[in-house]
Amino acid sequence: GVQTGPRPSDQAPQTERIKARNKIAAECGTKENITVDDLFALVVDHADFYAGSDGTHLARKGIAAQAEQVGKKVLAAAAEKR
């Protein structure tokens, strides 16, 4: 999904809701042949990717990790279209 959110230990109900929504997005993407980049799955288990204790806002390290993943997905999608 395109949504990031709280760490599981801090916000379990919200985390489970995000995981469920991202699963739906992935299923729809597969059905419609649309690439879905689950950025939440990338950061959810990395407390060091978050700034402060709110479990929502990413630190530079988390932003860099997401940017790298997005770049890889975009390049892979562009290569497939050639």
JSON list of C-alpha atoms in Angstrom, two decimals:
[
{"chain": "A", "resi": 1, "resn": "GLY", "atom": "CA", "xyz": [0.00, 0.00, 0.00]},
{"chain": "A", "resi": 2, "resn": "VAL", "atom": "CA", "xyz": [0.91, 3.56, -0.14]},
{"chain": "A", "resi": 3, "resn": "GLN", "atom": "CA", "xyz": [0.21, 4.11, 3.50]},
{"chain": "A", "resi": 4, "resn": "THR", "atom": "CA", "xyz": [2.63, 3.98, 6.37]},
{"chain": "A", "resi": 5, "resn": "GLY", "atom": "CA", "xyz": [1.51, 3.73, 9.91]},
{"chain": "A", "resi": 6, "resn": "PRO", "atom": "CA", "xyz": [2.26, 2.90, 13.50]},
{"chain": "A", "resi": 7, "resn": "ARG", "atom": "CA", "xyz": [4.55, 0.15, 14.65]},
{"chain": "A", "resi": 8, "resn": "PRO", "atom": "CA", "xyz": [2.75, -3.03, 15.75]},
{"chain": "A", "resi": 9, "resn": "SER", "atom": "CA", "xyz": [3.90, -2.79, 19.35]},
{"chain": "A", "resi": 10, "resn": "ASP", "atom": "CA", "xyz": [2.53, 0.73, 19.65]},
{"chain": "A", "resi": 11, "resn": "GLN", "atom": "CA", "xyz": [-0.70, 0.59, 17.68]},
{"chain": "A", "resi": 12, "resn": "ALA", "atom": "CA", "xyz": [-1.77, -3.02, 17.15]},
{"chain": "A", "resi": 13, "resn": "PRO", "atom": "CA", "xyz": [-5.39, -2.32, 16.02]},
{"chain": "A", "resi": 14, "resn": "GLN", "atom": "CA", "xyz": [-4.28, 0.26, 13.45]},
{"chain": "A", "resi": 15, "resn": "THR", "atom": "CA", "xyz": [-1.43, -1.97, 12.28]},
{"chain": "A", "resi": 16, "resn": "GLU", "atom": "CA", "xyz": [-3.78, -4.88, 11.67]},
{"chain": "A", "resi": 17, "resn": "ARG", "atom": "CA", "xyz": [-6.19, -2.60, 9.80]},
{"chain": "A", "resi": 18, "resn": "ILE", "atom": "CA", "xyz": [-3.36, -1.36, 7.55]},
{"chain": "A", "resi": 19, "resn": "LYS", "atom": "CA", "xyz": [-2.19, -4.93, 6.90]},
{"chain": "A", "resi": 20, "resn": "ALA", "atom": "CA", "xyz": [-5.75, -5.97, 5.97]},
{"chain": "A", "resi": 21, "resn": "ARG", "atom": "CA", "xyz": [-6.19, -3.00, 3.63]},
{"chain": "A", "resi": 22, "resn": "ASN", "atom": "CA", "xyz": [-2.82, -3.60, 2.01]},
{"chain": "A", "resi": 23, "resn": "LYS", "atom": "CA", "xyz": [-3.74, -7.25, 1.46]},
{"chain": "A", "resi": 24, "resn": "ILE", "atom": "CA", "xyz": [-6.92, -6.14, -0.32]},
{"chain": "A", "resi": 25, "resn": "ALA", "atom": "CA", "xyz": [-4.88, -3.68, -2.41]},
{"chain": "A", "resi": 26, "resn": "ALA", "atom": "CA", "xyz": [-2.42, -6.43, -3.35]},
{"chain": "A", "resi": 27, "resn": "GLU", "atom": "CA", "xyz": [-5.23, -8.80, -4.33]},
{"chain": "A", "resi": 28, "resn": "CYS", "atom": "CA", "xyz": [-6.90, -6.12, -6.46]},
{"chain": "A", "resi": 29, "resn": "GLY", "atom": "CA", "xyz": [-3.55, -5.24, -8.01]},
{"chain": "A", "resi": 30, "resn": "THR", "atom": "CA", "xyz": [-2.92, -8.84, -8.94]},
{"chain": "A", "resi": 31, "resn": "LYS", "atom": "CA", "xyz": [-6.40, -9.21, -10.39]},
{"chain": "A", "resi": 32, "resn": "GLU", "atom": "CA", "xyz": [-6.08, -6.02, -12.46]},
{"chain": "A", "resi": 33, "resn": "ASN", "atom": "CA", "xyz": [-2.38, -6.46, -13.30]},
{"chain": "A", "resi": 34, "resn": "ILE", "atom": "CA", "xyz": [-1.41, -3.36, -11.30]},
{"chain": "A", "resi": 35, "resn": "THR", "atom": "CA", "xyz": [1.85, -3.20, -9.37]},
{"chain": "A", "resi": 36, "resn": "VAL", "atom": "CA", "xyz": [1.30, -2.41, -5.69]},
{"chain": "A", "resi": 37, "resn": "ASP", "atom": "CA", "xyz": [4.25, -1.27, -3.61]},
{"chain": "A", "resi": 38, "resn": "ASP", "atom": "CA", "xyz": [3.58, -2.08, 0.05]},
{"chain": "A", "resi": 39, "resn": "LEU", "atom": "CA", "xyz": [5.69, 0.54, 1.77]},
{"chain": "A", "resi": 40, "resn": "PHE", "atom": "CA", "xyz": [4.18, -0.27, 5.16]},
{"chain": "A", "resi": 41, "resn": "ALA", "atom": "CA", "xyz": [5.51, -3.83, 5.07]},
{"chain": "A", "resi": 42, "resn": "LEU", "atom": "CA", "xyz": [8.97, -2.40, 4.42]},
{"chain": "A", "resi": 43, "resn": "VAL", "atom": "CA", "xyz": [9.04, -0.25, 7.56]},
{"chain": "A", "resi": 44, "resn": "VAL", "atom": "CA", "xyz": [6.63, -1.84, 10.02]},
{"chain": "A", "resi": 45, "resn": "ASP", "atom": "CA", "xyz": [9.19, -3.96, 11.85]},
{"chain": "A", "resi": 46, "resn": "HIS", "atom": "CA", "xyz": [11.98, -1.38, 11.84]},
{"chain": "A", "resi": 47, "resn": "ALA", "atom": "CA", "xyz": [11.67, 0.88, 14.86]},
{"chain": "A", "resi": 48, "resn": "ASP", "atom": "CA", "xyz": [14.84, 2.64, 13.71]},
{"chain": "A", "resi": 49, "resn": "PHE", "atom": "CA", "xyz": [12.98, 3.86, 10.61]},
{"chain": "A", "resi": 50, "resn": "TYR", "atom": "CA", "xyz": [10.64, 5.98, 12.72]},
{"chain": "A", "resi": 51, "resn": "ALA", "atom": "CA", "xyz": [11.21, 9.46, 14.16]},
{"chain": "A", "resi": 52, "resn": "GLY", "atom": "CA", "xyz": [10.16, 9.90, 17.74]},
{"chain": "A", "resi": 53, "resn": "SER", "atom": "CA", "xyz": [7.70, 7.69, 19.51]},
{"chain": "A", "resi": 54, "resn": "ASP", "atom": "CA", "xyz": [4.50, 8.35, 17.58]},
{"chain": "A", "resi": 55, "resn": "GLY", "atom": "CA", "xyz": [5.09, 5.33, 15.35]},
{"chain": "A", "resi": 56, "resn": "THR", "atom": "CA", "xyz": [3.86, 7.23, 12.31]},
{"chain": "A", "resi": 57, "resn": "HIS", "atom": "CA", "xyz": [6.44, 9.72, 11.09]},
{"chain": "A", "resi": 58, "resn": "LEU", "atom": "CA", "xyz": [9.51, 8.32, 9.42]},
{"chain": "A", "resi": 59, "resn": "ALA", "atom": "CA", "xyz": [13.09, 9.33, 10.12]},
{"chain": "A", "resi": 60, "resn": "ARG", "atom": "CA", "xyz": [15.52, 9.94, 7.26]},
{"chain": "A", "resi": 61, "resn": "LYS", "atom": "CA", "xyz": [16.53, 6.27, 7.35]},
{"chain": "A", "resi": 62, "resn": "GLY", "atom": "CA", "xyz": [12.91, 5.16, 6.84]},
{"chain": "A", "resi": 63, "resn": "ILE", "atom": "CA", "xyz": [12.32, 7.69, 4.09]},
{"chain": "A", "resi": 64, "resn": "ALA", "atom": "CA", "xyz": [15.49, 6.57, 2.34]},
{"chain": "A", "resi": 65, "resn": "ALA", "atom": "CA", "xyz": [14.42, 2.92, 2.55]},
{"chain": "A", "resi": 66, "resn": "GLN", "atom": "CA", "xyz": [11.02, 3.74, 1.07]},
{"chain": "A", "resi": 67, "resn": "ALA", "atom": "CA", "xyz": [12.55, 5.90, -1.67]},
{"chain": "A", "resi": 68, "resn": "GLU", "atom": "CA", "xyz": [14.94, 3.10, -2.60]},
{"chain": "A", "resi": 69, "resn": "GLN", "atom": "CA", "xyz": [12.10, 0.57, -2.80]},
{"chain": "A", "resi": 70, "resn": "VAL", "atom": "CA", "xyz": [9.94, 2.91, -4.90]},
{"chain": "A", "resi": 71, "resn": "GLY", "atom": "CA", "xyz": [12.85, 3.53, -7.26]},
{"chain": "A", "resi": 72, "resn": "LYS", "atom": "CA", "xyz": [13.41, -0.20, -7.71]},
{"chain": "A", "resi": 73, "resn": "LYS", "atom": "CA", "xyz": [9.72, -0.80, -8.40]},
{"chain": "A", "resi": 74, "resn": "VAL", "atom": "CA", "xyz": [9.55, 2.03, -10.94]},
{"chain": "A", "resi": 75, "resn": "LEU", "atom": "CA", "xyz": [12.67, 0.83, -12.76]},
{"chain": "A", "resi": 76, "resn": "ALA", "atom": "CA", "xyz": [11.36, -2.75, -12.81]},
{"chain": "A", "resi": 77, "resn": "ALA", "atom": "CA", "xyz": [8.00, -1.60, -14.19]},
{"chain": "A", "resi": 78, "resn": "ALA", "atom": "CA", "xyz": [9.71, 0.53, -16.85]},
{"chain": "A", "resi": 79, "resn": "ALA", "atom": "CA", "xyz": [11.90, -2.41, -17.88]},
{"chain": "A", "resi": 80, "resn": "GLU", "atom": "CA", "xyz": [8.82, -4.62, -18.27]},
{"chain": "A", "resi": 81, "resn": "LYS", "atom": "CA", "xyz": [7.20, -2.10, -20.61]},
{"chain": "A", "resi": 82, "resn": "ARG", "atom": "CA", "xyz": [10.13, -2.12, -23.04]}
]
